[in-house]
XYZ file of C-alpha atoms in Angstrom:
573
model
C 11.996 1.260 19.863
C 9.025 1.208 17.483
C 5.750 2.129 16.543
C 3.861 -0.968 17.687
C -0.076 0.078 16.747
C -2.152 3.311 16.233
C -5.640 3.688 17.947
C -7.608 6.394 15.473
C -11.302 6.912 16.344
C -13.686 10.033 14.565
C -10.490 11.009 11.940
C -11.725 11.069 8.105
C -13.348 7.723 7.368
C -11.396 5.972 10.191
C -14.575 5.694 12.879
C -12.975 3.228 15.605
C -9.598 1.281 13.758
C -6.748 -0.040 15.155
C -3.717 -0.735 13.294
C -1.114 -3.233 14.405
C 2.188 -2.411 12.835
C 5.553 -4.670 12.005
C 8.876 -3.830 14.170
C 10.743 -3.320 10.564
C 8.655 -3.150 7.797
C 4.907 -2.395 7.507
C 3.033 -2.859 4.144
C -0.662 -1.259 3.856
C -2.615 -2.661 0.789
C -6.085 -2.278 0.039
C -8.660 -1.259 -2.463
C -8.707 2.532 -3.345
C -10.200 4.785 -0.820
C -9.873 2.535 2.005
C -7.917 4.648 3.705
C -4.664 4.118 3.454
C -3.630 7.733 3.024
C -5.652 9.070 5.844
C -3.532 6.689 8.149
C -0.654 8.573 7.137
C -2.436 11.534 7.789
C -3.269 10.337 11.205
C 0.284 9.882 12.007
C 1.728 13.199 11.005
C -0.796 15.294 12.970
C 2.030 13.493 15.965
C 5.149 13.100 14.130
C 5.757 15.192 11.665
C 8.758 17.446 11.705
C 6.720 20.123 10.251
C 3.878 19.955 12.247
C 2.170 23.089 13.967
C -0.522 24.773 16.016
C -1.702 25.648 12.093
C -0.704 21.940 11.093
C -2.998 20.116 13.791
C -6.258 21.839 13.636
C -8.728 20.154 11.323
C -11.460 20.912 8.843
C -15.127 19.964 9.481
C -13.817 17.245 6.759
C -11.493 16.096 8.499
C -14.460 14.458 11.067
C -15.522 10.882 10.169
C -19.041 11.266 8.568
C -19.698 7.987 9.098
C -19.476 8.638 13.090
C -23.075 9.185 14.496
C -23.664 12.373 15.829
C -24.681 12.345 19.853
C -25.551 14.977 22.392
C -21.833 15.840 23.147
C -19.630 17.316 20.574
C -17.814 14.707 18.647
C -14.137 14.124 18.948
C -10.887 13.172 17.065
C -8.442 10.780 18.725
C -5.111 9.190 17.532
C -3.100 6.910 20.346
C 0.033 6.038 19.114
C 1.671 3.125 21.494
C 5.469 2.420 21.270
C 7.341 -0.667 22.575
C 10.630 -2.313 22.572
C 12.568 0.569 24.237
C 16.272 -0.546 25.704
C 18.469 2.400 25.270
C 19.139 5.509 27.575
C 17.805 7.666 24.922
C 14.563 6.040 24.256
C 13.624 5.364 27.828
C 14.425 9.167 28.046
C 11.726 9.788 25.377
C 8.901 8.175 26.716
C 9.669 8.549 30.992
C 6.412 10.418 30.762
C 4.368 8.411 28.060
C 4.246 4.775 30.117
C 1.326 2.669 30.653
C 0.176 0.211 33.222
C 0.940 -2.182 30.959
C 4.833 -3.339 31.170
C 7.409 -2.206 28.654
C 4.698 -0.323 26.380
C 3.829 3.493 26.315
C 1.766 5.892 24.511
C 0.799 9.568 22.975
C -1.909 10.323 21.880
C -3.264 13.483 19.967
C -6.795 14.699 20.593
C -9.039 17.399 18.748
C -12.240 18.276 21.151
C -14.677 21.415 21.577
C -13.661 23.758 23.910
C -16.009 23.992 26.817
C -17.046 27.851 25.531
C -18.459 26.363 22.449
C -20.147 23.464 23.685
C -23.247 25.253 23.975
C -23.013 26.213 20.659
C -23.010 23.020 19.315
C -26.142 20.975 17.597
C -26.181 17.648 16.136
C -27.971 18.017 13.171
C -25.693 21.692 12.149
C -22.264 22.447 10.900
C -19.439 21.779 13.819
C -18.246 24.468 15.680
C -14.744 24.048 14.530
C -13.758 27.630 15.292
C -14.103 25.970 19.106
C -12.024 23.243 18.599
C -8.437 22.875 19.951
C -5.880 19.969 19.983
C -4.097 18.612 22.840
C -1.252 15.970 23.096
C -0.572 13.776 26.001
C 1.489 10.856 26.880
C 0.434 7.407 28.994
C -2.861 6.414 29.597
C -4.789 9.167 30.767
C -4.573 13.424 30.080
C -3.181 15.170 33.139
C -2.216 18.704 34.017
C 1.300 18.279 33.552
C 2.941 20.004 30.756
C 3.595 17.812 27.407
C 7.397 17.830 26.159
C 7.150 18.671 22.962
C 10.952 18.507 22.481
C 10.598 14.758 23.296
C 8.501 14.183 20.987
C 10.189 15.658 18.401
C 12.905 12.538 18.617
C 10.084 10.257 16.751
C 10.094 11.599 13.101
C 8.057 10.846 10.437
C 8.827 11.598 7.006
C 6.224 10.945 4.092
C 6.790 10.792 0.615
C 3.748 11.852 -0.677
C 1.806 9.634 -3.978
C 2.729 12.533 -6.133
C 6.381 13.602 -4.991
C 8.321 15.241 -7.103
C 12.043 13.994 -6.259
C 13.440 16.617 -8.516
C 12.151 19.725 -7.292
C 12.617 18.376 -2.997
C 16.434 18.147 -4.239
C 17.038 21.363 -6.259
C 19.626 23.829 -4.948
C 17.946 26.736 -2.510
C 17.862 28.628 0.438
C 15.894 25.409 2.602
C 17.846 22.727 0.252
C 17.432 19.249 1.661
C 20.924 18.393 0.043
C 22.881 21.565 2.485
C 20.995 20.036 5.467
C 22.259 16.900 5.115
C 25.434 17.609 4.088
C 25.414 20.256 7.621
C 24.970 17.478 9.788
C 28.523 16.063 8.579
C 31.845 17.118 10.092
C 34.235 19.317 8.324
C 37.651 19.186 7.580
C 39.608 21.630 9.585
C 41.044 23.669 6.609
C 37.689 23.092 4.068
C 35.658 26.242 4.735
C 39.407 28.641 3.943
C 40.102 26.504 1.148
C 36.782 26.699 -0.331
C 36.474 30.264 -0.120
C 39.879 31.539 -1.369
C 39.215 28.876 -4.420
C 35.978 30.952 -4.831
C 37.413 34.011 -4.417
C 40.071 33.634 -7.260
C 37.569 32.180 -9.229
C 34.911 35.293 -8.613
C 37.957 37.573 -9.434
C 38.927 36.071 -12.600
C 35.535 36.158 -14.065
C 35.095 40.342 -13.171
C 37.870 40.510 -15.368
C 36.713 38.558 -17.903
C 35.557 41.211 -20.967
C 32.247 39.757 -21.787
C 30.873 39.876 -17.537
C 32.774 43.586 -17.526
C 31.233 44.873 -20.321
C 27.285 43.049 -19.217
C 27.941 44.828 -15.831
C 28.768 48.148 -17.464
C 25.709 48.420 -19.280
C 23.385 47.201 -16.372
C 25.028 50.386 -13.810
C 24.732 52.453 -16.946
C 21.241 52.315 -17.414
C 20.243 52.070 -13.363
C 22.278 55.219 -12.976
C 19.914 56.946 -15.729
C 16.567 55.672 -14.289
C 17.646 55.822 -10.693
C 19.501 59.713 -11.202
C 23.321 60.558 -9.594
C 22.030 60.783 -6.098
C 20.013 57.671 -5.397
C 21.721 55.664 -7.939
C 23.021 51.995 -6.536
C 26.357 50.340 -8.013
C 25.797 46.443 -8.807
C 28.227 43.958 -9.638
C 28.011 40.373 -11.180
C 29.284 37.711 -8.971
C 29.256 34.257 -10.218
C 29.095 32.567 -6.745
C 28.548 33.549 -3.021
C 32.012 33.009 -1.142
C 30.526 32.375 2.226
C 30.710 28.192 2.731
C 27.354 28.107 3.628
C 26.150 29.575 0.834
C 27.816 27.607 -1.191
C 26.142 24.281 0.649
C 22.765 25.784 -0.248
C 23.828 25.583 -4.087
C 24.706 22.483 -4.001
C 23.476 20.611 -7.155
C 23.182 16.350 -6.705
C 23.987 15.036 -10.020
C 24.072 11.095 -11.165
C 26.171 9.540 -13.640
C 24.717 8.532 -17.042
C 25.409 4.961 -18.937
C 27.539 6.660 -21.472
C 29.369 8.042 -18.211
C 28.876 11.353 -17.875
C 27.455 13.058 -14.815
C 24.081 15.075 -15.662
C 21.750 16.470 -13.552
C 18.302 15.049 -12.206
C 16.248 16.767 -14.743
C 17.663 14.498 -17.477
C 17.032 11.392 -15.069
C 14.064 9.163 -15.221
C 10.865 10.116 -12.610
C 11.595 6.678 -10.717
C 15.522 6.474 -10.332
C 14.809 9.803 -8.961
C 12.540 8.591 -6.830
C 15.323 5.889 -5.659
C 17.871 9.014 -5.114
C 15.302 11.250 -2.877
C 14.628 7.818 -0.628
C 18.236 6.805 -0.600
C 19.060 10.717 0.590
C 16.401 10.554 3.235
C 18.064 7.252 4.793
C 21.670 9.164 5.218
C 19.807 12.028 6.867
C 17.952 9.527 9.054
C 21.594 7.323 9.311
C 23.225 10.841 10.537
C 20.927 12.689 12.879
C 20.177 9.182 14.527
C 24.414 9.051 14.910
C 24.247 12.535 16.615
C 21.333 11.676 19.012
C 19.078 14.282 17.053
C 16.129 11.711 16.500
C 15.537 8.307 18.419
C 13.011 6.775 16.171
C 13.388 7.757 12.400
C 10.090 6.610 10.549
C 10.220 6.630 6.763
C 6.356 6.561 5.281
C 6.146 5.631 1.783
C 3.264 6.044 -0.048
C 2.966 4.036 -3.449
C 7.360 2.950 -3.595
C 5.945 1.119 -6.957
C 5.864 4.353 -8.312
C 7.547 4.686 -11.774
C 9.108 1.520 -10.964
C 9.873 -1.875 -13.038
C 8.996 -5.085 -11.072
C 12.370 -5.923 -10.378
C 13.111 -2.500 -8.852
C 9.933 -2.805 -6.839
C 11.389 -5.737 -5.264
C 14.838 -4.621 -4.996
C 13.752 -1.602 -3.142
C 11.066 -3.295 -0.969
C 14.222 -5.628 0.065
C 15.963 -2.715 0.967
C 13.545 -1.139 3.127
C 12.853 -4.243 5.273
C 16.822 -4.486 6.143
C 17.636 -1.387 6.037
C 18.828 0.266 9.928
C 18.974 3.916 8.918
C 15.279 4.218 9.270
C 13.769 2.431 12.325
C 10.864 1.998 10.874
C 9.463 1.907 7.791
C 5.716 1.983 6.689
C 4.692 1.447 2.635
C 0.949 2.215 1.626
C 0.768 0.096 -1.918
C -1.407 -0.582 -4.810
C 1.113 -3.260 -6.384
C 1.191 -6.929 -6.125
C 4.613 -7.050 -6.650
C 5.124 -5.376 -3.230
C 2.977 -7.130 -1.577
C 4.317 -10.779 -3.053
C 8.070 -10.171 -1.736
C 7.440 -9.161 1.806
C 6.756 -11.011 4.785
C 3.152 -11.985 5.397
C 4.167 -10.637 9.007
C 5.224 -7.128 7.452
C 1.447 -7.223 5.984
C -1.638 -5.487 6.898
C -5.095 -5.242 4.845
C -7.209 -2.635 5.170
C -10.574 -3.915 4.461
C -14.165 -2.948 4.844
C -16.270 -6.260 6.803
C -19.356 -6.581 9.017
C -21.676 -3.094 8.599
C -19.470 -1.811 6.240
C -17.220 -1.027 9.010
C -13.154 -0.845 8.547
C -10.552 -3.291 10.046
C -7.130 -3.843 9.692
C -5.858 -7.048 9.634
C -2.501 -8.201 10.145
C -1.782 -10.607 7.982
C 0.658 -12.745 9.599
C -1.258 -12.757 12.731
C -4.258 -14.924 10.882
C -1.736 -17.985 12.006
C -0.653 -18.909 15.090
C 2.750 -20.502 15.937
C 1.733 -23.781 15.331
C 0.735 -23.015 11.919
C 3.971 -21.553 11.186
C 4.684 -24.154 8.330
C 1.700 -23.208 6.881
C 1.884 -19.303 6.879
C 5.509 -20.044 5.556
C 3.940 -22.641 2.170
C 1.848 -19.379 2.055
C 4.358 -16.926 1.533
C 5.880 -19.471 -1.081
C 2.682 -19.620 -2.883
C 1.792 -16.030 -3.177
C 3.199 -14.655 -6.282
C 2.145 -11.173 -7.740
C -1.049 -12.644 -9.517
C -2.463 -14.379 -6.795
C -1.701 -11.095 -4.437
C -4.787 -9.269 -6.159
C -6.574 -10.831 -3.343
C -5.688 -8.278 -0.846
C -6.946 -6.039 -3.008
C -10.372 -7.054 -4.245
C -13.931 -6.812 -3.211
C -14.331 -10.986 -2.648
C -12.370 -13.866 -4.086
C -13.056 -17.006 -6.203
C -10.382 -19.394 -5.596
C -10.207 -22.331 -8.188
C -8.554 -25.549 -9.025
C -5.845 -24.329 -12.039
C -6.307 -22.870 -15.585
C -8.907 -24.371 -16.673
C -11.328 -22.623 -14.639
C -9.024 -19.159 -15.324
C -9.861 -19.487 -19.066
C -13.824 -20.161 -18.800
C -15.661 -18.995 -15.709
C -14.737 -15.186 -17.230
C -16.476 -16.309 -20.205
C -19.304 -17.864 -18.736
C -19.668 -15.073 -16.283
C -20.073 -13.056 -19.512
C -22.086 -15.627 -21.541
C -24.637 -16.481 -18.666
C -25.279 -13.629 -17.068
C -28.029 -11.807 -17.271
C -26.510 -8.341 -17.713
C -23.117 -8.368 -18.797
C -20.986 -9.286 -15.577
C -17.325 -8.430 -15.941
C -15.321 -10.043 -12.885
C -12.718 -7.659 -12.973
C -15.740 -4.780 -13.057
C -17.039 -6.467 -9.579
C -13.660 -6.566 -7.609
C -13.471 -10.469 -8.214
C -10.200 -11.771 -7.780
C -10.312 -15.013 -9.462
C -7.168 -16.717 -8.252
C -5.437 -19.721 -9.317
C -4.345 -22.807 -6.709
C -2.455 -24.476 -9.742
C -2.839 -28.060 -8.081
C -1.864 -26.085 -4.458
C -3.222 -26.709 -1.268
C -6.231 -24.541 -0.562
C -6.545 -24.247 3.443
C -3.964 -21.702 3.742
C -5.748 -19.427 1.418
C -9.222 -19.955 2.885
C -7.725 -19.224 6.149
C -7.299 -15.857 5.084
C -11.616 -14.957 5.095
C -11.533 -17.631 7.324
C -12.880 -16.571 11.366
C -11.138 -13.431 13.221
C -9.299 -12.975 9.495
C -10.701 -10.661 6.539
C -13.937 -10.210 6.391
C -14.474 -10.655 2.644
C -16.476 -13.242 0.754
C -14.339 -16.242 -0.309
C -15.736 -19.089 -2.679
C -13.755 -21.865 -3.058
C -14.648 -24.380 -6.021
C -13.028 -27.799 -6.117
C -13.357 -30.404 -7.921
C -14.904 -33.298 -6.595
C -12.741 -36.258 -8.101
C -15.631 -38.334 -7.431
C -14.453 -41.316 -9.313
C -17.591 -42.180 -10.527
C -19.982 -40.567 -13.214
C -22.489 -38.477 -11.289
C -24.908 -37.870 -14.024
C -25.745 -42.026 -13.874
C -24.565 -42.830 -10.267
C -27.578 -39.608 -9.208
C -24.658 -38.319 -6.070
C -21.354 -36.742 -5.767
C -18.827 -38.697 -3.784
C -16.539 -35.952 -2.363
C -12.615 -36.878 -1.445
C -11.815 -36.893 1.482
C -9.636 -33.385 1.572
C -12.862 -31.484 0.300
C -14.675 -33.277 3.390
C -12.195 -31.885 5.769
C -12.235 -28.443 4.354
C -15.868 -28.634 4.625
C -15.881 -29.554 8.066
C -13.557 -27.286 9.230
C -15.052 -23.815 7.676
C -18.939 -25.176 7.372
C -19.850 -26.776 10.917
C -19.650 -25.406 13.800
C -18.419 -22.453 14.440
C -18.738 -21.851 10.681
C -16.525 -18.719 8.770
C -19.129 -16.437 7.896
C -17.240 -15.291 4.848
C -16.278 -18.738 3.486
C -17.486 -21.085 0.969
C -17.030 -24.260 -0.659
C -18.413 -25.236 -3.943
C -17.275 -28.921 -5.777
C -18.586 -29.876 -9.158
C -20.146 -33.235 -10.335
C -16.339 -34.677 -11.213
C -14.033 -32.208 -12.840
C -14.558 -28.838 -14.684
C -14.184 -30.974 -18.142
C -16.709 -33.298 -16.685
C -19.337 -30.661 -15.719
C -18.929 -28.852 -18.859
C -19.180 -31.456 -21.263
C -22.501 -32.467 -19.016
C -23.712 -29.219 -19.748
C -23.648 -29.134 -22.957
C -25.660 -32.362 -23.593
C -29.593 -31.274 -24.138
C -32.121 -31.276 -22.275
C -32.723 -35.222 -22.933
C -32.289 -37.272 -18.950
C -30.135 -39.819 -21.252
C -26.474 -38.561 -21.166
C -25.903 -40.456 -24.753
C -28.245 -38.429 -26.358
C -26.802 -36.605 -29.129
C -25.345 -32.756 -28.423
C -28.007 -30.055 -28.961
C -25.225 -27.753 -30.405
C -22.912 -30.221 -31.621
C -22.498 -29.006 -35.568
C -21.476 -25.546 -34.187
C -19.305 -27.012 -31.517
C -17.386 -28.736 -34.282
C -17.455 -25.754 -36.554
C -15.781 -23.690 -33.983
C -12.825 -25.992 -33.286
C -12.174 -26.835 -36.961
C -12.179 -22.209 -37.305
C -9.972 -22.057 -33.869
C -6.451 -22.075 -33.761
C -4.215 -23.657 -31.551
C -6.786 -26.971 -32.079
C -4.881 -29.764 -33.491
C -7.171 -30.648 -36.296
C -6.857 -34.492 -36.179
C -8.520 -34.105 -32.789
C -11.880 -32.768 -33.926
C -13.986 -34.748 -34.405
C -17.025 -35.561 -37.068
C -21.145 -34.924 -36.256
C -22.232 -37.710 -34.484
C -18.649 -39.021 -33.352
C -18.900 -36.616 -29.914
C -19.745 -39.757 -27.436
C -16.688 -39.436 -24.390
C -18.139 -36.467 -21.860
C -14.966 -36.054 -20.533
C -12.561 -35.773 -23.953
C -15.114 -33.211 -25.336
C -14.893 -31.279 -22.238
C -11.464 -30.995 -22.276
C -11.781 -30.148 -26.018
C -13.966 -27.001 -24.899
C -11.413 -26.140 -22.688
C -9.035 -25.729 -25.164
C -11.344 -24.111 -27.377
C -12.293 -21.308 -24.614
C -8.143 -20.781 -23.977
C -7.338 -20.072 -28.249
C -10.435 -17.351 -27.941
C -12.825 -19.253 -30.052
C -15.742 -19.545 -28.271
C -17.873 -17.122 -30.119
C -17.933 -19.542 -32.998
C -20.389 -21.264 -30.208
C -24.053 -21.032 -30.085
C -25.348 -19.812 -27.239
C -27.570 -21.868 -25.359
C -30.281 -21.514 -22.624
């Protein structure tokens, strides 16, 4: 059984979303804010372990602003729907949460004004949240019939928070995670007596010990002076509680060191920590699942990058997708490592498209199964650099590094104000000679809605400046027919140069003359700059007046752009 997709309509800046979720695995990317969090949120007003009458009422906050306000007071709903239940157990769970709809159910948590404070409310004032009160209800519709909370209770979710602190959820205590897990294992039948006599002998020989005598001496000393003979108390200093329980509660998890010594988590790093609280939580979720205490375990993981190396992120990430002590697993993520090693069907965007409005797109759903050769080169092709496309504002995708090196610069150099890409949530990404379709496909119709320019070269094998047209090849004509005509991708562009990016930019650079031999308006400080750059094999720069081949002198600028020495460049027009 799993968590198959979440309705949430009215809940923080979620106004109508639904969220399509991954059997195993889910990843959530997105820029910040997009809501990411708040989904989490959403969830645990339903599954938490800890949640409450105090847990599920909401804050005037809490209430997407973005929601128009009507006549009627407005409402929050989550609808959770679960599917792939085969076992006794989980058919037990949801007998009372099925839907018309075969093999699926649902619950779904709701937070509406009571009919005594209707009256009360008015669109245009603060909500009458004192008159709220939730309600949870399985299948389609709310009935009369009472809600089984214990059910319920089977689907956990546990969320590691952004800013957990592994060390302090692990310490020894009177509600220590560590004594609750190790509780739900059997023991041996002569532990608990062994334990405690060990303790005992151990208690005793330290109350004889002259240095704990003589400490406890003085403390019933001076609380028999400030107390007086009658009221007076006796103490005494014992090292450790006997009782086996008690013991379990001071149980301290310590990890071995590289010199080989075992130390405890306060001298371990903040993200191997992190890997010791998760790997915990998955032998709770392995045990209580074992002893029919939960039926769906769901681990929610915000940010797993977290004080993590690259190689760790992916390590862990692999972990998570084939791991079977937690059912289900859902990672909200900032990193493009994370989102580069997992399954473009594990991956949903969170984006905001048409009206400023938010979707969530699964990823792998963008391709059908007859394009499941391309969605695969996809995955290939989508290393951690070109990932920062699921998390920008629009995308630029271009031909190879060539165009990496100088559009930045001329974005700076030519625009008006200075335009930083990175400043405007441009991804500029990288095809490296790759095919472009799959990535286009991404923005292209019923995908993200986010603007995505695409600029290819032409390859027109002749010289456009003299032959007055650009001949396109025949893969930019296709491309162009499939996301320009009709129905065209609203999101989608395609741009193509004259010939090639050293082409147009040696073209450029020409003045303002219609003859493209005329001399090179800037050509002294051109040559100046690539004779002061490094990384420019001297013997290839030329003298004044030698600059004749368009193409060689725009590859020349290329390579001037990539060793950083375009300054050296007057700027022109």
């Amino acid at each position: 059984m799993y968590l198959s997709s979440v309705q949430i309509k009215g809940f923080r800046n979620f106004e109508d979303c639904s969220i399509t979720l991954s059997k195993g695995l889910t990843v959530l990317v997105g820029e910040n804010n997009i809501g990411k969090s708040n989904f989490l949120a959403a969830l645990e007003l339903l599954f938490s372990p800890d949640a409450s009458n105090r847990t599920r009422r909401l804050k005037r906050e809490d209430f997407c602003s973005r929601a128009p306000r009507g006549d009627e007071p407005p409402e929050v709903s989550i609808s959770c729907t679960l599917e792939g239940f085969t076992t006794p157990e989980e058919r037990a769970v949801v007998a009372t949460w099925m839907t018309k709809t075969e093999g699926q159910a649902r619950v779904t948590y709701a937070y509406r004004c009571l009919p005594h404070g209707k009256p009360l409310y008015r669109k245009d004032e603060p909500l009458p949240v004192e008159h709220y009160a939730w309600v949870l209800y399985g299948g389609e519709e709310e009935t009369n019939d009472r809600f089984e909370d214990d059910q319920l209770r089977k689907v956990s979710l546990e969320t590691l928070s952004a800013l957990r602190d592994a060390e302090r959820q692990l310490r020894p205590g009177p509600r220590s995670m560590l004594a609750g897990i190790v509780a739900r294992f059997e023991a041996g039948p002569d532990d608990k007596a062994n334990t405690k006599a060990a303790v005992t002998q151990l208690n005793e020989a330290l109350e004889k010990a002259k240095q704990v005598c003589d400490a406890q001496k003085a403390i019933n000393d001076n609380l028999k002076a400030v107390s007086g003979p009658v009221f007076a108390q006796e103490g005494r200093l014992s090292p450790v509680g006997t009782e086996y329980d008690d013991l379990l509660r001071n149980l301290m998890l310590e990890v071995r060191s590289p010199n080989g010594v075992f130390q405890g988590l306060a001298a371990n790093g903040l993200g191997f920590n992190n890997l010791v609280f998760v790997s915990a939580l998955l032998a709770d979720y392995e045990r209580r699942r074992q002893g029919h205490e939960l039926v769906l375990p769901i681990l929610a993981i915000e940010e797993p990058e977290a004080h993590l190396h690259p190689h760790l992120q992916r390590v862990l990430n692999r972990n998570l997708r084939t791991s079977t002590s937690a059912r289900q697993v859902i990672a909200t993520t900032h990193s493009t490592h994370v989102a580069s090693s997992v399954s473009l069907d594990s991956l949903v965007v969170l984006n905001r498209g048409q009206g400023n409005a938010l979707q969530a797109v699964h990823v792998g759903r963008i391709f059908g199964l007859e394009d499941e050769k391309e969605k695969r080169q996809l995955e290939r092709y989508l290393d951690a650099t070109k990932s920062t496309l699921f998390f920008a504002k629009s995308v630029l995708l271009v031909e190879g590094l060539g165009e990496m090196l100088v559009l930045p610069c001329l974005a700076r150099a030519c625009a008006r104000e200075r335009f930083e890409l990175d400043e405007q949530g441009i991804s500029l990404v990288s095809m490296g000679g790759l095919a472009f379709r799959p990535f286009m496909r991404l923005f292209g119709a019923g995908a993200i809605q986010r603007k995505c320019v695409a600029l290819m070269d032409s390859d027109s094998p002749d010289f456009p400046l003299e032959a007055k047209e650009v001949t396109e090849s025949a893969t930019v004509k296709k491309l162009r027919e499939e996301f320009e005509t009709e129905p065209p991708s609203p999101h989608v562009r395609l741009i193509t140069n004259l010939k090639t990016l050293e082409y147009d930019v040696a073209v450029a650079t020409w003045g303002s003359e219609s003859d493209p031999r005329a001399p090179l308006a800037n050509e002294k400080q051109v040559v100046e700059a690539l004779r002061r750059t490094q990384g420019v094999a001297q013997s290839k720069v030329p003298r004044v007046g030698e600059i004749h081949d368009r193409n060689d002198f725009g590859k020349r600028v290329v390579d001037l752009v990539g060793a950083g020495g375009l300054d050296g460049v007057e700027k022109r027009g």
